């Protein structure tokens, strides 16, 4: 309990991935084998140790600490966390006994079914041997309020560093429900598993953003272009009648897409496909927001599966009939893919459009057409497999709109401007469409701050609303519908463009222009 | 008529025509200690403990008219007997005892019960009426011992040094800075202090009130790798340094007791170290004074007073112009 409470508080203080990884690594190193499985299960928010409500816990704590309710009500708003307030109010203990986490978890499980007075005795006795940090964790644990906000990836990496097991082997162990009660960590880690071999993905080929001119990467005839979509880049694996789906962060995401994990989708066994998962509705591709909301869900309802089924656009075949063809030339791969297509369920698997040409011009015109097929970028792959296997992401030319500055937000220390909000006209009123990061030059920013002194309309904390005067070009990748926004739309990766000195605020763009752009790109 | 009353200028003794820690300009002011919410500029006559004199001169001005008294020394003004007694808050801090015709009042000023080994430790004074502060007058505030916290700071510093980071601790220039500087391990690395802390320390060292010196922080400071910097607040010097050196920041304050406050400050670490009494400390001070009547001021006065009255004491509150600890300046 002690080390878990320490890591809980420490992780709250840390920000960077590396710092958290180091902290978790040393935590796993120091944790006894018997507690490891419990720790992992708690870190992943998988254990339910709730035995009572926080209200009941409060009654017990106040009675034990002899604190009247009104005094608690004075304290709680300052702490803003009930479990912590109670932990602080309880009398301090000097010693904390070294009871292991697994012993605690067994005790808690045991008391789940007992009557209230026995539970109270257990909880009050626990408080007597826990220090105030441990009490925070304990209170959260037994009221079901303990949440770690860690990515699976972080935990996987930390376990990988400590126990030296391949990440993909650890990953499917993490997502399958493991029962910490009747399994030891060693068994869990070393369980002989067919899945370790069956689920193994190929390394994901890195993809880099093309920043220079396309001609610099070589001759067009050595390359092929594939439309890229806003979806999840995955490897789809079927081996021994079992399907595994990995995303490019090496997370096993099979459970999120039940419609894609049926073995009968592919009649051939031992196949690995690479591609992108997207959601469709009546042959129309949904934007990424739908996918994000699917991923966040714990249970995927039947309705969701029917309304927005997931499909996969295949780009490559990496394994066919158990044969590794990931290193083979593009032509060979293409042949395998052609052989494979008749055996695939064509309701779920879609073919990607490839662009092949000896001239870059054809690529350029394909790129211009990309938005009409709902693609968000073009991926360039080297046809001849060389040592350098990098793929290039060729972004589309951004869309632009002339928008008026309406809000300016200062940084926390109030010295700099951190972000700017822009709006477009809608019936003589400006409605916000996007908030962009401040990328103004230092001089311009200073000028703007001087201008702000006279032209601020209202202040809302760090945010100032300003007179409509500055018109900027705002570039963005795409428009999606967003009913939560006043404007009804949101702009994807909006960036600050150039300042349009000549343009007066009243001549800037209106919402109808954005709506037109949106209509144009939805088929 | 009461011996002491709460007026718009501050706490006032009408018989002697003297104010205690007044916040508006007055003729005669008794000062409990040198923090800016207690020692205001502009009074004609200042009276305080001898150790507080150099602090007042540094903070308010060299030319002020100030007289210092020893602990326990009597000051008679219009038949009222005043005396200063140790409060254990910061160097030069005192409680003020007021006696008139057998009636005794004690004004605690700010105080803590733990001996910090920097200033004279708190002494309990028996009285009829006690006017106590209540900065941390809620039961969520309970301090660990100074040794525990100093050990935490040393550990944190050593870890930062191993990671080649500069450790920055934000702490008040009068009080916490001296406390941390005195008790920190000498062996870990170089210690630098911001100018305001450096100047305070120098004034104290000159008068023999404090011993441990340190270097001042300036843009030319070298050997910053793994060093510890004490500063009352984020400064331009620190900002400049942070551009070239990785830095870890911490704050030493009683407010760091809750996660909420730690999160709200832009710091990496919070150390719960305070120069004020915690909840148990306040209760202990009230109990040992054996006062029949307690007046609570400076902090969570209404909550603390209500708690005392539920314990059966006669308790009331005074409002002050200043709430909580002074700003970090």
PDB file of C-alpha atoms in Angstrom, chain B residues 67-288:
ATOM      1  CA  UNK B  67      12.968  50.812  20.191  1.00  0.00           C
ATOM      2  CA  UNK B  68      13.807  47.207  20.928  1.00  0.00           C
ATOM      3  CA  UNK B  69      13.015  45.354  24.173  1.00  0.00           C
ATOM      4  CA  UNK B  70      14.183  42.049  25.578  1.00  0.00           C
ATOM      5  CA  UNK B  71      11.856  39.162  26.251  1.00  0.00           C
ATOM      6  CA  UNK B  72      10.010  39.718  29.530  1.00  0.00           C
ATOM      7  CA  UNK B  73      11.154  43.348  29.895  1.00  0.00           C
ATOM      8  CA  UNK B  74       8.316  45.587  31.143  1.00  0.00           C
ATOM      9  CA  UNK B  75       7.149  48.650  29.252  1.00  0.00           C
ATOM     10  CA  UNK B  76       4.839  50.867  31.275  1.00  0.00           C
ATOM     11  CA  UNK B  77       2.539  53.184  29.395  1.00  0.00           C
ATOM     12  CA  UNK B  78      -0.279  54.921  31.349  1.00  0.00           C
ATOM     13  CA  UNK B  79      -0.320  52.192  34.040  1.00  0.00           C
ATOM     14  CA  UNK B  80      -0.547  49.467  31.387  1.00  0.00           C
ATOM     15  CA  UNK B  81       2.287  46.985  31.491  1.00  0.00           C
ATOM     16  CA  UNK B  82       3.387  45.560  28.121  1.00  0.00           C
ATOM     17  CA  UNK B  83       6.014  42.869  27.587  1.00  0.00           C
ATOM     18  CA  UNK B  84       7.335  40.736  24.700  1.00  0.00           C
ATOM     19  CA  UNK B  85       7.528  36.921  24.876  1.00  0.00           C
ATOM     20  CA  UNK B  86       8.878  34.357  22.392  1.00  0.00           C
ATOM     21  CA  UNK B  87       6.472  33.260  19.646  1.00  0.00           C
ATOM     22  CA  UNK B  88       8.782  30.900  17.730  1.00  0.00           C
ATOM     23  CA  UNK B  89       7.509  32.201  14.366  1.00  0.00           C
ATOM     24  CA  UNK B  90      10.569  33.857  12.796  1.00  0.00           C
ATOM     25  CA  UNK B  91      13.667  35.631  14.109  1.00  0.00           C
ATOM     26  CA  UNK B  92      12.552  38.581  16.224  1.00  0.00           C
ATOM     27  CA  UNK B  93       8.956  37.415  16.537  1.00  0.00           C
ATOM     28  CA  UNK B  94       7.128  37.872  19.820  1.00  0.00           C
ATOM     29  CA  UNK B  95       3.813  37.530  21.578  1.00  0.00           C
ATOM     30  CA  UNK B  96       2.691  40.633  23.404  1.00  0.00           C
ATOM     31  CA  UNK B  97       1.421  40.431  26.973  1.00  0.00           C
ATOM     32  CA  UNK B  98      -0.776  43.314  28.151  1.00  0.00           C
ATOM     33  CA  UNK B  99      -1.593  43.748  31.845  1.00  0.00           C
ATOM     34  CA  UNK B 100      -3.814  46.374  33.431  1.00  0.00           C
ATOM     35  CA  UNK B 101      -5.211  46.283  36.972  1.00  0.00           C
ATOM     36  CA  UNK B 102      -4.660  42.535  37.284  1.00  0.00           C
ATOM     37  CA  UNK B 103      -6.294  41.698  33.940  1.00  0.00           C
ATOM     38  CA  UNK B 104      -3.981  39.954  31.481  1.00  0.00           C
ATOM     39  CA  UNK B 105      -4.351  39.741  27.709  1.00  0.00           C
ATOM     40  CA  UNK B 106      -1.939  38.006  25.316  1.00  0.00           C
ATOM     41  CA  UNK B 107      -1.697  38.761  21.623  1.00  0.00           C
ATOM     42  CA  UNK B 108       0.100  35.829  20.012  1.00  0.00           C
ATOM     43  CA  UNK B 109       0.907  37.408  16.672  1.00  0.00           C
ATOM     44  CA  UNK B 110       1.995  34.557  14.381  1.00  0.00           C
ATOM     45  CA  UNK B 111       3.510  31.569  16.144  1.00  0.00           C
ATOM     46  CA  UNK B 112       4.466  27.934  15.963  1.00  0.00           C
ATOM     47  CA  UNK B 113       5.098  25.458  18.727  1.00  0.00           C
ATOM     48  CA  UNK B 114       7.884  23.440  17.149  1.00  0.00           C
ATOM     49  CA  UNK B 115      11.414  24.577  17.954  1.00  0.00           C
ATOM     50  CA  UNK B 116      12.999  25.371  14.590  1.00  0.00           C
ATOM     51  CA  UNK B 117      16.443  26.065  16.150  1.00  0.00           C
ATOM     52  CA  UNK B 118      16.608  29.366  14.289  1.00  0.00           C
ATOM     53  CA  UNK B 119      14.537  31.628  16.524  1.00  0.00           C
ATOM     54  CA  UNK B 120      13.684  31.553  20.248  1.00  0.00           C
ATOM     55  CA  UNK B 121      11.084  28.808  20.753  1.00  0.00           C
ATOM     56  CA  UNK B 122       7.472  29.561  21.694  1.00  0.00           C
ATOM     57  CA  UNK B 123       6.654  30.056  25.357  1.00  0.00           C
ATOM     58  CA  UNK B 124       3.141  29.706  26.660  1.00  0.00           C
ATOM     59  CA  UNK B 125       1.907  32.705  28.700  1.00  0.00           C
ATOM     60  CA  UNK B 126      -1.002  32.383  31.120  1.00  0.00           C
ATOM     61  CA  UNK B 127      -3.687  34.980  30.557  1.00  0.00           C
ATOM     62  CA  UNK B 128      -7.383  35.805  30.921  1.00  0.00           C
ATOM     63  CA  UNK B 129      -7.937  36.661  27.282  1.00  0.00           C
ATOM     64  CA  UNK B 130      -5.944  35.210  24.393  1.00  0.00           C
ATOM     65  CA  UNK B 131      -5.935  36.726  20.928  1.00  0.00           C
ATOM     66  CA  UNK B 132      -4.663  33.976  18.649  1.00  0.00           C
ATOM     67  CA  UNK B 133      -3.968  33.698  14.942  1.00  0.00           C
ATOM     68  CA  UNK B 134      -5.603  30.860  12.978  1.00  0.00           C
ATOM     69  CA  UNK B 135      -3.842  30.796   9.592  1.00  0.00           C
ATOM     70  CA  UNK B 136      -4.038  27.014   9.548  1.00  0.00           C
ATOM     71  CA  UNK B 137      -7.049  26.731  11.829  1.00  0.00           C
ATOM     72  CA  UNK B 138      -8.595  23.672  10.190  1.00  0.00           C
ATOM     73  CA  UNK B 139      -8.022  20.031  11.162  1.00  0.00           C
ATOM     74  CA  UNK B 140      -6.719  19.118   7.704  1.00  0.00           C
ATOM     75  CA  UNK B 141      -3.515  20.972   8.576  1.00  0.00           C
ATOM     76  CA  UNK B 142      -1.215  18.777  10.632  1.00  0.00           C
ATOM     77  CA  UNK B 143       2.525  19.139  10.271  1.00  0.00           C
ATOM     78  CA  UNK B 144       5.166  16.464  10.215  1.00  0.00           C
ATOM     79  CA  UNK B 145       8.320  17.282  12.169  1.00  0.00           C
ATOM     80  CA  UNK B 146      10.929  19.629  10.736  1.00  0.00           C
ATOM     81  CA  UNK B 147      13.462  16.784  10.526  1.00  0.00           C
ATOM     82  CA  UNK B 148      11.127  14.738   8.347  1.00  0.00           C
ATOM     83  CA  UNK B 149      10.582  17.596   5.919  1.00  0.00           C
ATOM     84  CA  UNK B 150      14.252  18.586   5.771  1.00  0.00           C
ATOM     85  CA  UNK B 151      15.074  14.977   5.011  1.00  0.00           C
ATOM     86  CA  UNK B 152      12.550  15.042   2.153  1.00  0.00           C
ATOM     87  CA  UNK B 153      14.127  18.215   0.788  1.00  0.00           C
ATOM     88  CA  UNK B 154      17.641  16.742   0.976  1.00  0.00           C
ATOM     89  CA  UNK B 155      16.483  13.623  -0.847  1.00  0.00           C
ATOM     90  CA  UNK B 156      14.772  15.633  -3.553  1.00  0.00           C
ATOM     91  CA  UNK B 157      17.821  17.835  -4.013  1.00  0.00           C
ATOM     92  CA  UNK B 158      20.189  14.857  -4.225  1.00  0.00           C
ATOM     93  CA  UNK B 159      17.945  13.229  -6.819  1.00  0.00           C
ATOM     94  CA  UNK B 160      17.817  16.435  -8.875  1.00  0.00           C
ATOM     95  CA  UNK B 161      21.561  16.724  -8.655  1.00  0.00           C
ATOM     96  CA  UNK B 162      21.918  13.191  -9.978  1.00  0.00           C
ATOM     97  CA  UNK B 163      19.637  14.198 -12.869  1.00  0.00           C
ATOM     98  CA  UNK B 164      21.737  17.361 -13.446  1.00  0.00           C
ATOM     99  CA  UNK B 165      18.883  19.646 -12.565  1.00  0.00           C
ATOM    100  CA  UNK B 166      18.899  22.833 -10.548  1.00  0.00           C
ATOM    101  CA  UNK B 167      16.640  22.625  -7.518  1.00  0.00           C
ATOM    102  CA  UNK B 168      14.647  25.767  -6.829  1.00  0.00           C
ATOM    103  CA  UNK B 169      12.754  26.204  -3.572  1.00  0.00           C
ATOM    104  CA  UNK B 170      10.280  29.027  -3.244  1.00  0.00           C
ATOM    105  CA  UNK B 171      10.212  30.159   0.388  1.00  0.00           C
ATOM    106  CA  UNK B 172       9.610  33.423   2.287  1.00  0.00           C
ATOM    107  CA  UNK B 173      12.690  35.574   2.565  1.00  0.00           C
ATOM    108  CA  UNK B 174      12.191  36.008   6.301  1.00  0.00           C
ATOM    109  CA  UNK B 175      11.635  32.782   8.200  1.00  0.00           C
ATOM    110  CA  UNK B 176      11.481  29.768   5.940  1.00  0.00           C
ATOM    111  CA  UNK B 177      14.592  30.752   3.963  1.00  0.00           C
ATOM    112  CA  UNK B 178      16.745  30.830   7.102  1.00  0.00           C
ATOM    113  CA  UNK B 179      15.180  27.666   8.397  1.00  0.00           C
ATOM    114  CA  UNK B 180      15.812  25.659   5.258  1.00  0.00           C
ATOM    115  CA  UNK B 181      19.280  27.098   4.724  1.00  0.00           C
ATOM    116  CA  UNK B 182      20.318  26.274   8.280  1.00  0.00           C
ATOM    117  CA  UNK B 183      19.153  22.669   8.274  1.00  0.00           C
ATOM    118  CA  UNK B 184      19.884  21.589   4.707  1.00  0.00           C
ATOM    119  CA  UNK B 185      22.687  19.145   4.212  1.00  0.00           C
ATOM    120  CA  UNK B 186      25.917  21.036   3.402  1.00  0.00           C
ATOM    121  CA  UNK B 187      27.382  18.222   1.387  1.00  0.00           C
ATOM    122  CA  UNK B 188      25.056  17.914  -1.573  1.00  0.00           C
ATOM    123  CA  UNK B 189      26.000  20.941  -3.634  1.00  0.00           C
ATOM    124  CA  UNK B 190      26.215  24.702  -3.918  1.00  0.00           C
ATOM    125  CA  UNK B 191      23.479  26.830  -2.411  1.00  0.00           C
ATOM    126  CA  UNK B 192      22.441  30.153  -3.881  1.00  0.00           C
ATOM    127  CA  UNK B 193      19.866  32.652  -2.682  1.00  0.00           C
ATOM    128  CA  UNK B 194      17.858  35.323  -4.411  1.00  0.00           C
ATOM    129  CA  UNK B 195      18.832  38.915  -3.550  1.00  0.00           C
ATOM    130  CA  UNK B 196      16.011  39.549  -1.084  1.00  0.00           C
ATOM    131  CA  UNK B 197      16.920  36.427   0.886  1.00  0.00           C
ATOM    132  CA  UNK B 198      20.613  37.240   0.648  1.00  0.00           C
ATOM    133  CA  UNK B 199      20.019  40.759   1.997  1.00  0.00           C
ATOM    134  CA  UNK B 200      17.821  39.538   4.848  1.00  0.00           C
ATOM    135  CA  UNK B 201      20.432  36.947   5.801  1.00  0.00           C
ATOM    136  CA  UNK B 202      23.200  39.532   5.704  1.00  0.00           C
ATOM    137  CA  UNK B 203      21.309  41.903   7.980  1.00  0.00           C
ATOM    138  CA  UNK B 204      20.690  39.036  10.413  1.00  0.00           C
ATOM    139  CA  UNK B 205      24.315  37.856  10.252  1.00  0.00           C
ATOM    140  CA  UNK B 206      25.625  41.394  10.901  1.00  0.00           C
ATOM    141  CA  UNK B 207      23.615  41.530  14.102  1.00  0.00           C
ATOM    142  CA  UNK B 208      24.699  38.096  15.193  1.00  0.00           C
ATOM    143  CA  UNK B 209      21.199  36.678  14.867  1.00  0.00           C
ATOM    144  CA  UNK B 210      21.987  34.078  12.239  1.00  0.00           C
ATOM    145  CA  UNK B 211      25.055  32.154  11.155  1.00  0.00           C
ATOM    146  CA  UNK B 212      24.869  30.389   7.841  1.00  0.00           C
ATOM    147  CA  UNK B 213      25.887  32.479   4.821  1.00  0.00           C
ATOM    148  CA  UNK B 214      25.323  31.610   1.176  1.00  0.00           C
ATOM    149  CA  UNK B 215      26.064  33.019  -2.254  1.00  0.00           C
ATOM    150  CA  UNK B 216      23.785  35.386  -4.079  1.00  0.00           C
ATOM    151  CA  UNK B 217      22.324  34.360  -7.394  1.00  0.00           C
ATOM    152  CA  UNK B 218      23.156  36.500 -10.408  1.00  0.00           C
ATOM    153  CA  UNK B 219      23.362  35.943 -14.151  1.00  0.00           C
ATOM    154  CA  UNK B 220      27.094  35.286 -13.874  1.00  0.00           C
ATOM    155  CA  UNK B 221      26.699  32.601 -11.236  1.00  0.00           C
ATOM    156  CA  UNK B 222      28.677  29.505 -12.149  1.00  0.00           C
ATOM    157  CA  UNK B 223      28.615  25.921 -10.950  1.00  0.00           C
ATOM    158  CA  UNK B 224      24.848  25.909 -11.129  1.00  0.00           C
ATOM    159  CA  UNK B 225      24.727  22.272 -12.153  1.00  0.00           C
ATOM    160  CA  UNK B 226      23.030  20.418  -9.315  1.00  0.00           C
ATOM    161  CA  UNK B 227      22.851  23.538  -7.169  1.00  0.00           C
ATOM    162  CA  UNK B 228      19.987  24.578  -4.925  1.00  0.00           C
ATOM    163  CA  UNK B 229      18.452  28.033  -5.245  1.00  0.00           C
ATOM    164  CA  UNK B 230      16.312  29.658  -2.583  1.00  0.00           C
ATOM    165  CA  UNK B 231      14.007  32.339  -3.848  1.00  0.00           C
ATOM    166  CA  UNK B 232      10.822  33.958  -2.568  1.00  0.00           C
ATOM    167  CA  UNK B 233       9.268  33.784  -6.018  1.00  0.00           C
ATOM    168  CA  UNK B 234       9.950  33.203  -9.656  1.00  0.00           C
ATOM    169  CA  UNK B 235      12.265  35.968 -10.864  1.00  0.00           C
ATOM    170  CA  UNK B 236      13.757  37.110 -14.145  1.00  0.00           C
ATOM    171  CA  UNK B 237      17.140  35.789 -13.037  1.00  0.00           C
ATOM    172  CA  UNK B 238      15.588  32.371 -12.505  1.00  0.00           C
ATOM    173  CA  UNK B 239      13.754  32.573 -15.810  1.00  0.00           C
ATOM    174  CA  UNK B 240      17.010  33.301 -17.628  1.00  0.00           C
ATOM    175  CA  UNK B 241      18.755  30.416 -15.944  1.00  0.00           C
ATOM    176  CA  UNK B 242      15.906  28.041 -16.715  1.00  0.00           C
ATOM    177  CA  UNK B 243      16.505  28.672 -20.411  1.00  0.00           C
ATOM    178  CA  UNK B 244      19.932  27.028 -20.202  1.00  0.00           C
ATOM    179  CA  UNK B 245      19.579  24.600 -17.322  1.00  0.00           C
ATOM    180  CA  UNK B 246      16.904  22.037 -16.598  1.00  0.00           C
ATOM    181  CA  UNK B 247      15.200  22.950 -13.372  1.00  0.00           C
ATOM    182  CA  UNK B 248      12.954  21.386 -10.791  1.00  0.00           C
ATOM    183  CA  UNK B 249      10.891  23.730  -8.649  1.00  0.00           C
ATOM    184  CA  UNK B 250       9.403  23.247  -5.215  1.00  0.00           C
ATOM    185  CA  UNK B 251       7.583  25.311  -2.679  1.00  0.00           C
ATOM    186  CA  UNK B 252       7.930  25.083   1.090  1.00  0.00           C
ATOM    187  CA  UNK B 253       4.684  26.141   2.717  1.00  0.00           C
ATOM    188  CA  UNK B 254       1.931  24.869   4.949  1.00  0.00           C
ATOM    189  CA  UNK B 255      -0.450  25.270   2.030  1.00  0.00           C
ATOM    190  CA  UNK B 256       1.305  22.399   0.290  1.00  0.00           C
ATOM    191  CA  UNK B 257      -0.585  20.017   2.594  1.00  0.00           C
ATOM    192  CA  UNK B 258      -3.321  19.471   0.014  1.00  0.00           C
ATOM    193  CA  UNK B 259      -2.914  18.060  -3.503  1.00  0.00           C
ATOM    194  CA  UNK B 260      -5.252  20.710  -4.794  1.00  0.00           C
ATOM    195  CA  UNK B 261      -2.940  23.567  -3.781  1.00  0.00           C
ATOM    196  CA  UNK B 262       0.127  21.733  -5.052  1.00  0.00           C
ATOM    197  CA  UNK B 263      -1.510  21.305  -8.442  1.00  0.00           C
ATOM    198  CA  UNK B 264      -2.596  24.923  -8.668  1.00  0.00           C
ATOM    199  CA  UNK B 265       0.918  26.248  -8.274  1.00  0.00           C
ATOM    200  CA  UNK B 266       3.240  25.794 -11.200  1.00  0.00           C
ATOM    201  CA  UNK B 267       5.690  23.696  -9.265  1.00  0.00           C
ATOM    202  CA  UNK B 268       7.038  20.171  -9.412  1.00  0.00           C
ATOM    203  CA  UNK B 269       7.064  19.443  -5.707  1.00  0.00           C
ATOM    204  CA  UNK B 270       5.493  20.751  -2.508  1.00  0.00           C
ATOM    205  CA  UNK B 271       7.041  20.537   0.941  1.00  0.00           C
ATOM    206  CA  UNK B 272       4.727  20.965   3.914  1.00  0.00           C
ATOM    207  CA  UNK B 273       6.825  23.286   6.041  1.00  0.00           C
ATOM    208  CA  UNK B 274       5.206  26.166   7.879  1.00  0.00           C
ATOM    209  CA  UNK B 275       6.160  28.824  10.406  1.00  0.00           C
ATOM    210  CA  UNK B 276       2.598  28.755  11.730  1.00  0.00           C
ATOM    211  CA  UNK B 277       1.024  26.452  14.249  1.00  0.00           C
ATOM    212  CA  UNK B 278      -1.021  23.594  12.807  1.00  0.00           C
ATOM    213  CA  UNK B 279      -4.476  22.612  14.084  1.00  0.00           C
ATOM    214  CA  UNK B 280      -3.141  20.641  17.028  1.00  0.00           C
ATOM    215  CA  UNK B 281      -0.622  23.407  17.743  1.00  0.00           C
ATOM    216  CA  UNK B 282      -3.338  26.054  17.910  1.00  0.00           C
ATOM    217  CA  UNK B 283      -5.429  23.918  20.254  1.00  0.00           C
ATOM    218  CA  UNK B 284      -2.411  23.225  22.427  1.00  0.00           C
ATOM    219  CA  UNK B 285      -1.572  26.943  22.636  1.00  0.00           C
ATOM    220  CA  UNK B 286      -5.134  27.795  23.641  1.00  0.00           C
ATOM    221  CA  UNK B 287      -5.198  25.037  26.240  1.00  0.00           C
ATOM    222  CA  UNK B 288      -1.880  25.910  27.869  1.00  0.00           C
TER     223      UNK B 288
END
